[in-house]
Amino acid sequence: MLNESLKAQLASALQKITVPIEVQASLDESKASIEMRNLLDTIGTLSEQIQVKFDGEDQRTPSFSIRRAGTDMGLRFAAIPLGHEFTSLVLALVWAGGHPPKVDPAILEQIRLLKGSYEFEVFMSLSCHNCPEVVQALSLMAITNPRIRTTIIDGGLYQQEISDRNILAVPMVYLNDKVLGSGRMSLEQIVNKLDEGADARSAAALNARDTFDLLVIGGGPAGAAAAIYAARKGLKTGIAAERFGGQTNDTLGIENYISIIETNGPKFSAALEAHAHTYDVDIMNHQRAHQLVPPEGPGGMIGVKLANGAHLSARSVVLATGARWRTVDVPGEQEYRNRGVAYCPHCDGPLFKGKRTAVIGGGNSGVEAAIDLAGVVSHVTLIEFSDRLKADAVLVSKLRSLPNVSVMTNTQTLEIMGNGKTVNGLRVRDRSTGIETSCQVEGVFVQIGLVPNTEWLSPTIELNRFGEIIVDAGGQTNVPGVFAAGDATTTPYKQIIIAAGDGAKAALSAFDYLIRVPIPQQSEAETEAANLLI
């Protein structure tokens, strides 16, 4: 099951285990149970600290639990965690075995102090690149706090349970039998959902920050590049990001970032954050900007209010808020979101195995999604509003070679239909004839481009009719001291490498601005207060 390379990597990782752990499996005679037994047998031979037992009697078979010897640790895998989840398995083993996680100690303490009982179930797919972060977060929580129990369930292995619960998007997290959330969530976000006082404490800590020379809003390639370039110039730099990495977290393969032949989105995102950490950058993750307060005059302070009530101030600001998936905005889309309407074919495609699906959008993203889905589902209907597909010729050629794909161009999507629980159809109109038709589908994947995350900036910052921030050649906006970069701006071609270059340029422009404006003088009251502290 594991090749020699993976065995060597696993053996090396398991050397980090310092206390004995027990792995107990619940198996039957199924093929999946045989595969699980083989995997666990291999693990047992690679470390003397791991004892593997096959006498479990859990309701989900096959499955296995991991616990530190002598404890009541509540972590179970109802899955054969390979593919994207192999790392999750390795981390669970070494964490349970006493190896400290690379997590802020304050977060670990927050987890330990959670009161009450928490029974988590996380449904995932082995092909989902968004799932590991959630799986690893909930695994660590179960390992850290004995009142937390986590079961990780592979939807492909437990398809009946997926069907019974009408789960059509992963990761899907249940807490005490109720839906907690769906989609990518960080450890901090999950913990803060449980800790009612987290927002207030976070806001108080952020309010205590000193004024920044440069504050970056957004943690994607543009934001990360801006922060790194600013820090290298010696500026006191902060970066407030809703999620570091931005859209790159949702990108499966990256093959066009010069000097990096091939990587994946989550790995690239982690590298961005690691690079920023090598400099003196104050990274404030999981923070959503709410309002921009412009300076009162030349060289004045710029304020940024956050959604949790905190207020940050800076002498200059770079807006790098990126963009998000554009919605079709037709009846049924929001009602059936995560119940048949999806935006990530890599994550949710396996949940539609053997079913009929549709992809809305004929650009590269849409055509790639249709090609990807064609290998899993029974049939894909690709719908494009214009009279031709806009994807690269090589992708279109591949698409048209697939026997279970049909293409409808010059077609407008009118409605996503459902039975009250899940999607069961799509109503469309031929734009040349006006004839309306419907097709039976159980899943609709929306791939029609991006919309900038700039609503919170209006009317302070000048935007174009698409909602993009209007910038000049240096990234300057209409507000002195406020610059912008990346997919949220009028800069053409929304590409990772262009966003990164845009961020660097905006930071250099901000530096040039700062050296040419006077440093604000303290008021007499501020000077007197400062003298009292000396």
Coordinates of C-alpha atoms in Angstrom, one line a residue:
M1 CA 0.0 0.0 0.0
L2 CA 2.9 2.4 0.8
N3 CA 5.8 2.5 -1.6
E4 CA 9.3 2.4 -0.2
S5 CA 9.7 6.2 -0.4
L6 CA 6.6 6.8 1.7
K7 CA 7.6 4.1 4.2
A8 CA 11.0 5.8 4.6
Q9 CA 9.3 9.2 5.2
L10 CA 6.8 7.6 7.6
A11 CA 9.6 5.8 9.5
S12 CA 11.5 9.1 9.8
A13 CA 8.5 10.9 11.1
L14 CA 7.6 8.2 13.6
Q15 CA 11.0 8.6 15.3
K16 CA 9.6 11.8 16.8
I17 CA 7.2 9.8 19.0
T18 CA 8.4 9.9 22.6
V19 CA 5.5 8.2 24.5
P20 CA 3.7 5.0 23.6
I21 CA 0.5 5.1 21.6
E22 CA -2.2 2.6 20.8
V23 CA -4.0 2.1 17.5
Q24 CA -7.1 0.0 17.7
A25 CA -9.0 -1.0 14.6
S26 CA -12.5 -2.2 14.0
L27 CA -12.5 -4.4 10.9
D28 CA -14.6 -6.9 8.9
E29 CA -14.0 -8.9 5.8
S30 CA -14.4 -6.1 3.3
K31 CA -11.8 -5.0 0.8
A32 CA -11.5 -1.6 2.7
S33 CA -10.8 -3.4 6.0
I34 CA -8.1 -5.5 4.3
E35 CA -6.5 -2.3 3.0
M36 CA -6.7 -0.7 6.5
R37 CA -5.2 -3.7 8.2
N38 CA -2.3 -3.6 5.7
L39 CA -1.7 0.1 6.4
L40 CA -1.8 -0.3 10.2
D41 CA 0.4 -3.4 10.0
T42 CA 3.0 -1.3 8.2
I43 CA 2.8 1.5 10.7
G44 CA 3.2 -1.0 13.6
T45 CA 6.4 -2.3 12.2
L46 CA 8.0 1.1 11.8
S47 CA 7.9 2.2 15.5
E48 CA 8.3 0.3 18.7
Q49 CA 6.3 3.0 20.4
I50 CA 3.1 2.0 18.5
Q51 CA 1.0 -0.9 19.5
V52 CA -1.6 -2.0 16.9
K53 CA -4.7 -3.9 17.9
F54 CA -7.5 -5.4 15.7
D55 CA -10.1 -6.1 18.3
G56 CA -12.2 -2.9 18.2
E57 CA -16.0 -2.9 17.9
D58 CA -16.8 0.6 16.7
Q59 CA -20.1 1.2 14.9
R60 CA -18.2 2.4 11.8
T61 CA -16.3 -0.5 10.3
P62 CA -13.6 -0.2 9.1
S63 CA -12.1 2.5 11.3
F64 CA -9.4 2.9 13.9
S65 CA -8.7 5.0 16.9
I66 CA -5.4 6.6 18.0
R67 CA -4.7 7.4 21.6
R68 CA -1.8 8.0 23.9
A69 CA -1.3 5.0 26.2
G70 CA -3.2 5.3 29.5
T71 CA -5.4 8.1 28.3
D72 CA -9.0 8.4 27.0
M73 CA -8.0 10.3 23.8
G74 CA -10.9 10.6 21.4
L75 CA -9.6 10.5 17.9
R76 CA -10.9 8.1 15.2
F77 CA -10.3 7.7 11.5
A78 CA -13.3 6.1 9.6
A79 CA -11.1 6.3 6.6
I80 CA -7.9 4.9 5.0
P81 CA -6.0 8.2 5.2
L82 CA -3.9 8.3 2.1
G83 CA -3.8 10.8 -0.7
H84 CA -4.2 14.3 0.7
E85 CA -4.8 12.9 4.2
F86 CA -1.6 10.9 4.6
T87 CA 0.0 13.9 6.2
S88 CA -3.0 14.2 8.6
L89 CA -2.4 10.6 9.7
V90 CA 1.3 11.1 10.2
L91 CA 0.7 14.3 12.3
A92 CA -2.0 12.6 14.4
L93 CA 0.4 9.8 15.2
V94 CA 3.3 12.0 16.2
W95 CA 1.1 14.5 18.1
A96 CA -0.5 11.7 20.1
G97 CA 3.0 10.3 20.6
G98 CA 4.1 13.5 22.4
H99 CA 5.7 15.5 19.6
P100 CA 4.7 19.2 20.0
P101 CA 2.7 20.7 17.2
K102 CA 3.9 23.8 15.4
V103 CA 1.0 25.9 16.8
D104 CA 0.9 29.1 18.8
P105 CA 1.0 28.0 22.5
A106 CA -1.8 30.5 23.2
I107 CA -4.1 28.6 20.8
L108 CA -3.2 25.3 22.5
E109 CA -4.0 26.8 25.9
Q110 CA -7.3 28.1 24.5
I111 CA -8.1 24.5 23.4
R112 CA -7.2 23.1 26.8
L113 CA -9.5 25.6 28.6
L114 CA -12.6 24.8 26.5
K115 CA -15.4 23.7 28.8
G116 CA -18.2 21.2 28.1
S117 CA -18.2 18.1 25.8
Y118 CA -17.6 18.3 22.1
E119 CA -18.3 15.4 19.7
F120 CA -17.0 16.3 16.2
E121 CA -17.6 14.5 13.0
V122 CA -15.8 15.7 9.9
F123 CA -16.7 14.3 6.5
M124 CA -13.9 14.6 3.9
S125 CA -12.7 13.3 0.6
L126 CA -9.3 11.9 -0.1
S127 CA -9.0 14.1 -3.2
C128 CA -10.0 17.3 -1.4
H129 CA -7.1 19.7 -0.9
N130 CA -9.2 21.9 1.5
C131 CA -10.0 19.0 3.8
P132 CA -6.5 18.4 5.5
E133 CA -6.5 21.7 7.3
V134 CA -9.8 20.9 8.9
V135 CA -9.0 17.3 9.6
Q136 CA -5.6 18.2 11.2
A137 CA -7.2 21.0 13.3
L138 CA -9.9 18.7 14.7
S139 CA -7.4 15.9 15.3
L140 CA -5.2 18.2 17.3
M141 CA -8.1 19.4 19.3
A142 CA -9.0 15.8 20.3
I143 CA -5.4 15.1 21.2
T144 CA -5.1 18.3 23.3
N145 CA -8.4 18.2 25.2
P146 CA -9.9 15.0 26.6
R147 CA -13.4 16.6 26.4
I148 CA -13.1 16.8 22.7
R149 CA -13.7 13.7 20.5
T150 CA -13.2 13.7 16.7
T151 CA -14.2 11.2 14.1
I152 CA -12.8 11.7 10.6
I153 CA -15.0 10.1 7.9
D154 CA -14.2 9.4 4.3
G155 CA -17.3 10.2 2.2
G156 CA -16.1 7.8 -0.5
L157 CA -15.9 5.0 2.1
Y158 CA -19.2 5.8 3.8
Q159 CA -21.3 6.8 0.9
Q160 CA -24.6 5.7 2.5
E161 CA -24.0 8.0 5.4
I162 CA -23.2 10.8 3.0
S163 CA -26.4 10.1 1.2
D164 CA -28.5 9.9 4.4
R165 CA -27.2 13.3 5.5
N166 CA -27.4 14.9 2.1
I167 CA -23.8 15.9 2.2
L168 CA -22.8 17.4 -1.1
A169 CA -19.7 19.4 -0.1
V170 CA -16.6 18.7 1.9
P171 CA -15.2 19.3 4.4
M172 CA -18.5 19.2 6.3
V173 CA -18.2 19.5 10.1
Y174 CA -20.8 18.4 12.6
L175 CA -20.6 19.3 16.3
N176 CA -22.9 17.3 18.6
D177 CA -25.0 16.1 15.6
K178 CA -25.5 19.7 14.3
V179 CA -23.7 21.3 11.4
L180 CA -20.9 23.6 12.6
G181 CA -19.7 24.6 9.2
S182 CA -18.6 23.6 5.7
G183 CA -15.5 24.4 3.7
R184 CA -12.0 25.3 4.7
M185 CA -11.6 26.4 8.3
S186 CA -8.4 27.0 10.2
L187 CA -7.7 25.8 13.8
E188 CA -8.1 29.3 15.1
Q189 CA -11.5 29.8 13.4
I190 CA -12.8 26.5 14.8
V191 CA -11.6 27.3 18.3
N192 CA -13.0 30.8 18.1
K193 CA -16.5 29.4 17.2
L194 CA -16.4 27.5 20.5
D195 CA -14.8 30.2 22.6
E196 CA -17.4 33.0 23.1
G197 CA -14.8 35.5 24.5
A198 CA -12.3 35.0 21.7
D199 CA -13.3 38.0 19.6
A200 CA -13.2 40.4 22.5
R201 CA -9.8 39.3 23.6
S202 CA -8.5 39.4 20.1
A203 CA -9.8 43.0 19.6
A204 CA -8.2 44.1 22.8
A205 CA -4.9 42.7 21.8
L206 CA -5.1 44.3 18.4
N207 CA -6.1 47.7 19.8
A208 CA -2.9 47.7 21.8
R209 CA -0.8 47.6 18.6
D210 CA 1.4 50.7 17.9
T211 CA 1.0 52.6 14.7
F212 CA 2.5 50.8 11.7
D213 CA 4.5 52.5 9.0
L214 CA 2.8 50.2 6.5
L215 CA -0.3 48.1 7.1
V216 CA -1.2 45.5 4.5
I217 CA -4.8 44.3 4.2
G218 CA -4.9 40.8 2.7
G219 CA -2.6 37.8 2.8
G220 CA -2.5 36.5 -0.7
P221 CA 0.5 36.7 -3.1
A222 CA 0.1 40.5 -3.4
G223 CA -0.2 41.1 0.3
A224 CA 2.6 38.8 1.3
A225 CA 4.9 40.4 -1.3
A226 CA 4.0 43.9 -0.1
A227 CA 4.7 43.0 3.5
I228 CA 8.0 41.4 2.7
Y229 CA 9.2 44.3 0.6
A230 CA 8.2 46.8 3.2
A231 CA 9.9 44.9 6.0
R232 CA 13.1 44.7 4.0
K233 CA 13.0 48.5 3.7
G234 CA 13.0 48.7 7.5
L235 CA 9.4 49.8 7.8
K236 CA 7.3 48.7 10.8
T237 CA 5.0 46.4 8.9
G238 CA 1.7 44.7 9.8
I239 CA -0.5 42.4 7.7
A240 CA -4.1 41.7 8.6
A241 CA -5.5 38.8 6.6
E242 CA -8.8 36.9 6.6
R243 CA -6.8 33.8 5.6
F244 CA -3.2 33.9 4.7
G245 CA -2.6 32.7 1.1
G246 CA -6.0 34.0 -0.1
Q247 CA -7.3 32.2 -3.3
T248 CA -4.1 30.2 -3.6
N249 CA -5.5 28.0 -0.8
D250 CA -8.2 26.8 -3.2
T251 CA -5.9 26.2 -6.2
L252 CA -5.0 22.6 -6.8
G253 CA -2.0 22.9 -9.2
I254 CA 0.3 25.8 -9.8
E255 CA 2.6 25.3 -12.8
N256 CA 3.2 28.9 -14.1
Y257 CA 5.0 30.6 -11.2
I258 CA 8.4 31.3 -12.6
S259 CA 11.2 29.2 -11.0
I260 CA 8.8 26.8 -9.4
I261 CA 8.1 24.0 -11.9
E262 CA 5.1 22.6 -10.0
T263 CA 3.4 23.0 -6.6
N264 CA 0.0 23.1 -5.1
G265 CA -2.1 25.9 -3.6
P266 CA -1.9 25.0 0.1
K267 CA 1.8 24.4 -0.1
F268 CA 2.4 27.7 -1.9
S269 CA 0.2 29.5 0.6
A270 CA 2.2 28.0 3.5
A271 CA 5.4 29.1 1.8
L272 CA 4.1 32.6 1.5
E273 CA 3.4 32.8 5.2
A274 CA 6.7 31.2 6.1
H275 CA 8.6 33.7 4.0
A276 CA 6.7 36.6 5.7
H277 CA 7.6 35.1 9.1
T278 CA 11.3 35.3 8.3
Y279 CA 11.0 39.1 8.5
D280 CA 9.8 41.4 11.3
V281 CA 6.2 41.4 10.1
D282 CA 3.3 41.5 12.5
I283 CA 1.0 38.9 11.0
M284 CA -2.6 39.2 12.2
N285 CA -4.4 36.3 10.7
H286 CA -8.2 35.6 10.5
Q287 CA -9.0 39.3 10.6
R288 CA -11.6 40.8 8.3
A289 CA -11.3 44.5 7.5
H290 CA -14.6 46.4 7.9
Q291 CA -13.9 50.1 7.2
L292 CA -11.1 52.3 6.0
V293 CA -10.7 55.7 7.7
P294 CA -8.8 58.1 5.5
P295 CA -6.2 60.5 6.8
E296 CA -7.3 64.0 7.9
G297 CA -4.5 65.6 6.0
P298 CA -1.1 65.0 4.2
G299 CA 0.9 62.5 6.2
G300 CA -2.0 61.9 8.6
M301 CA -2.8 58.5 10.2
I302 CA -4.9 56.0 8.2
G303 CA -7.3 53.9 10.2
V304 CA -8.6 50.4 9.5
K305 CA -11.5 49.1 11.6
L306 CA -11.8 45.3 11.8
A307 CA -15.0 43.2 12.0
N308 CA -14.3 42.2 15.6
G309 CA -14.3 45.9 16.6
A310 CA -10.5 46.4 16.7
H311 CA -8.9 49.5 15.2
L312 CA -5.5 49.6 13.6
S313 CA -3.6 52.7 12.4
A314 CA -0.8 53.2 10.0
R315 CA 1.1 55.9 8.1
S316 CA 0.4 54.0 4.8
V317 CA -1.8 51.2 3.7
V318 CA -1.7 48.6 0.9
L319 CA -5.0 47.1 0.0
A320 CA -4.6 43.5 -1.3
T321 CA -7.9 42.0 -0.5
G322 CA -8.1 39.8 -3.6
A323 CA -11.2 38.3 -5.1
R324 CA -13.7 35.5 -4.6
W325 CA -15.7 33.2 -6.8
R326 CA -18.4 35.0 -8.8
T327 CA -21.9 33.7 -8.3
V328 CA -24.5 33.1 -11.0
D329 CA -27.1 35.0 -9.0
V330 CA -30.1 32.9 -10.2
P331 CA -32.9 31.4 -8.2
G332 CA -31.8 28.3 -6.3
E333 CA -28.1 29.1 -6.1
Q334 CA -28.0 30.2 -2.5
E335 CA -30.8 27.9 -1.4
Y336 CA -28.8 24.8 -2.7
R337 CA -25.3 26.0 -1.9
N338 CA -23.4 22.9 -0.5
R339 CA -26.5 20.9 -1.4
G340 CA -25.7 20.4 -5.0
V341 CA -24.3 23.8 -5.9
A342 CA -20.5 23.8 -5.5
Y343 CA -17.5 25.9 -6.5
C344 CA -14.6 23.4 -6.1
P345 CA -14.6 20.4 -8.4
H346 CA -11.5 18.9 -6.8
C347 CA -13.0 19.0 -3.4
D348 CA -16.6 18.1 -4.0
G349 CA -16.4 16.2 -7.3
P350 CA -16.0 12.7 -5.7
L351 CA -19.3 13.2 -3.9
F352 CA -21.1 13.2 -7.2
K353 CA -19.6 9.9 -8.4
G354 CA -21.9 8.3 -11.0
K355 CA -24.3 11.3 -11.1
R356 CA -25.2 13.8 -13.7
T357 CA -23.6 17.2 -13.2
A358 CA -23.3 20.6 -14.9
V359 CA -20.5 23.2 -15.1
I360 CA -21.4 26.8 -15.6
G361 CA -18.6 28.7 -17.3
G362 CA -16.5 28.1 -20.5
G363 CA -13.2 29.7 -19.5
N364 CA -10.1 27.7 -18.4
S365 CA -11.6 27.1 -14.9
G366 CA -14.9 25.8 -16.3
V367 CA -13.4 23.6 -18.9
E368 CA -10.8 22.2 -16.5
A369 CA -13.6 21.5 -14.0
A370 CA -15.6 19.6 -16.7
I371 CA -12.6 17.5 -17.7
D372 CA -11.9 16.7 -14.0
L373 CA -15.5 15.8 -13.3
A374 CA -15.8 13.6 -16.4
G375 CA -13.5 11.0 -14.9
V376 CA -15.8 10.7 -11.8
V377 CA -19.5 11.5 -12.7
S378 CA -21.7 9.8 -15.3
H379 CA -22.2 12.9 -17.4
V380 CA -21.2 16.6 -17.5
T381 CA -23.0 19.4 -19.3
L382 CA -20.9 22.5 -19.7
I383 CA -22.9 25.7 -20.2
E384 CA -21.3 28.9 -21.6
F385 CA -23.1 32.3 -22.0
S386 CA -21.2 33.5 -25.0
D387 CA -21.2 31.8 -28.4
R388 CA -17.9 30.0 -28.0
L389 CA -15.7 28.5 -25.3
K390 CA -13.1 30.9 -24.0
A391 CA -10.6 28.3 -22.6
D392 CA -7.3 27.5 -24.2
A393 CA -7.5 25.5 -27.4
V394 CA -5.7 22.5 -25.9
L395 CA -8.3 22.3 -23.1
V396 CA -11.2 22.6 -25.5
S397 CA -9.8 19.8 -27.6
K398 CA -9.4 17.6 -24.6
L399 CA -13.0 18.4 -23.5
R400 CA -14.5 17.6 -26.8
S401 CA -12.8 14.2 -26.9
L402 CA -14.6 13.0 -23.8
P403 CA -17.6 10.9 -24.5
N404 CA -19.6 11.8 -21.4
V405 CA -19.5 15.6 -21.9
S406 CA -21.9 17.8 -23.8
V407 CA -21.4 21.5 -24.4
M408 CA -24.1 24.2 -24.6
T409 CA -22.8 27.6 -25.8
N410 CA -24.8 30.8 -26.2
T411 CA -26.9 29.6 -23.3
Q412 CA -28.1 31.5 -20.3
T413 CA -28.7 29.8 -16.9
L414 CA -32.1 30.8 -15.5
E415 CA -32.6 28.7 -12.4
I416 CA -31.0 25.9 -10.4
M417 CA -33.9 23.7 -9.4
G418 CA -34.2 21.3 -6.5
N419 CA -36.6 19.2 -4.5
G420 CA -36.2 21.2 -1.3
K421 CA -33.3 19.2 -0.1
T422 CA -30.8 18.8 -3.1
V423 CA -30.4 20.0 -6.7
N424 CA -32.3 18.0 -9.3
G425 CA -32.2 20.2 -12.4
L426 CA -31.1 23.2 -14.3
R427 CA -33.3 25.5 -16.4
V428 CA -31.6 27.3 -19.3
R429 CA -32.4 29.5 -22.3
D430 CA -30.9 29.3 -25.8
R431 CA -29.9 33.0 -26.4
S432 CA -30.2 32.7 -30.2
T433 CA -33.7 31.1 -30.3
G434 CA -35.1 32.1 -26.9
I435 CA -36.2 28.5 -26.3
E436 CA -36.1 27.4 -22.6
T437 CA -35.2 23.9 -21.7
S438 CA -34.3 22.0 -18.5
C439 CA -31.8 19.2 -17.9
Q440 CA -31.7 16.8 -15.0
V441 CA -28.5 17.2 -12.9
E442 CA -27.7 16.4 -9.3
G443 CA -24.8 18.9 -9.1
V444 CA -23.9 22.3 -10.5
F445 CA -20.4 23.6 -10.4
V446 CA -20.1 27.4 -10.8
Q447 CA -16.9 28.5 -12.6
I448 CA -17.5 32.0 -14.0
G449 CA -14.6 34.0 -12.7
L450 CA -14.0 36.3 -9.8
V451 CA -15.4 39.4 -8.0
P452 CA -13.1 41.7 -6.1
N453 CA -13.4 41.9 -2.3
T454 CA -13.9 45.7 -2.2
E455 CA -17.4 46.4 -1.0
W456 CA -16.2 47.6 2.3
L457 CA -14.0 50.3 0.7
S458 CA -16.8 52.3 -1.0
P459 CA -17.2 55.3 -1.2
T460 CA -13.8 56.2 0.4
I461 CA -11.8 54.4 -2.3
E462 CA -12.6 55.0 -6.0
L463 CA -13.7 51.8 -7.7
N464 CA -14.6 51.0 -11.4
R465 CA -17.9 49.6 -12.5
F466 CA -16.6 46.0 -11.8
G467 CA -15.7 46.9 -8.2
E468 CA -12.0 47.0 -8.9
I469 CA -9.8 49.5 -7.1
I470 CA -8.6 52.1 -9.5
V471 CA -4.8 52.5 -9.3
D472 CA -2.1 54.3 -11.2
A473 CA 1.2 52.7 -12.4
G474 CA 2.6 52.7 -8.9
G475 CA -0.5 51.3 -7.2
Q476 CA -1.6 54.6 -5.7
T477 CA -5.4 55.0 -5.1
N478 CA -7.3 58.2 -4.9
V479 CA -6.5 58.5 -1.2
P480 CA -3.0 59.7 -0.3
G481 CA -1.0 57.0 1.5
V482 CA -3.3 54.3 0.4
F483 CA -2.1 51.9 -2.3
A484 CA -3.6 48.7 -3.7
A485 CA -2.3 45.6 -5.4
G486 CA -3.4 42.3 -7.0
D487 CA -6.7 40.9 -8.1
A488 CA -8.7 43.6 -6.3
T489 CA -7.4 46.3 -8.6
T490 CA -7.7 47.4 -12.2
T491 CA -4.4 45.7 -13.0
P492 CA -5.1 43.3 -15.9
Y493 CA -4.6 39.5 -15.9
K494 CA -5.4 38.0 -12.6
Q495 CA -2.4 35.7 -12.1
I496 CA -0.4 34.8 -9.0
I497 CA 2.9 36.1 -10.4
I498 CA 1.3 39.4 -11.4
A499 CA -0.3 39.8 -8.0
A500 CA 3.1 39.2 -6.3
G501 CA 4.8 41.8 -8.5
D502 CA 2.0 44.2 -7.9
G503 CA 2.4 43.8 -4.2
A504 CA 6.1 44.5 -4.3
K505 CA 5.5 47.6 -6.5
A506 CA 2.8 48.9 -4.1
A507 CA 5.2 48.5 -1.1
L508 CA 8.0 50.4 -2.9
S509 CA 5.5 53.1 -3.8
A510 CA 4.4 53.4 -0.2
F511 CA 8.1 53.6 0.9
D512 CA 8.7 56.4 -1.6
Y513 CA 5.5 58.1 -0.2
L514 CA 6.7 57.8 3.4
I515 CA 10.1 59.3 2.8
R516 CA 8.5 62.4 1.2
V517 CA 5.9 63.2 3.8
P518 CA 6.5 64.7 7.3
I519 CA 6.3 62.4 10.3
P520 CA 3.3 63.5 12.3
Q521 CA 4.3 65.4 15.4
Q522 CA 3.0 64.3 18.8
S523 CA 0.5 66.7 20.4
E524 CA 1.5 68.4 23.7
A525 CA -0.7 66.0 25.6
E526 CA 0.9 63.0 24.0
T527 CA 4.4 64.4 24.7
E528 CA 3.6 65.0 28.3
A529 CA 2.1 61.5 28.8
A530 CA 5.2 60.0 27.1
N531 CA 7.5 62.0 29.4
L532 CA 5.7 60.7 32.5
L533 CA 6.6 57.1 31.4
I534 CA 10.3 57.9 31.2

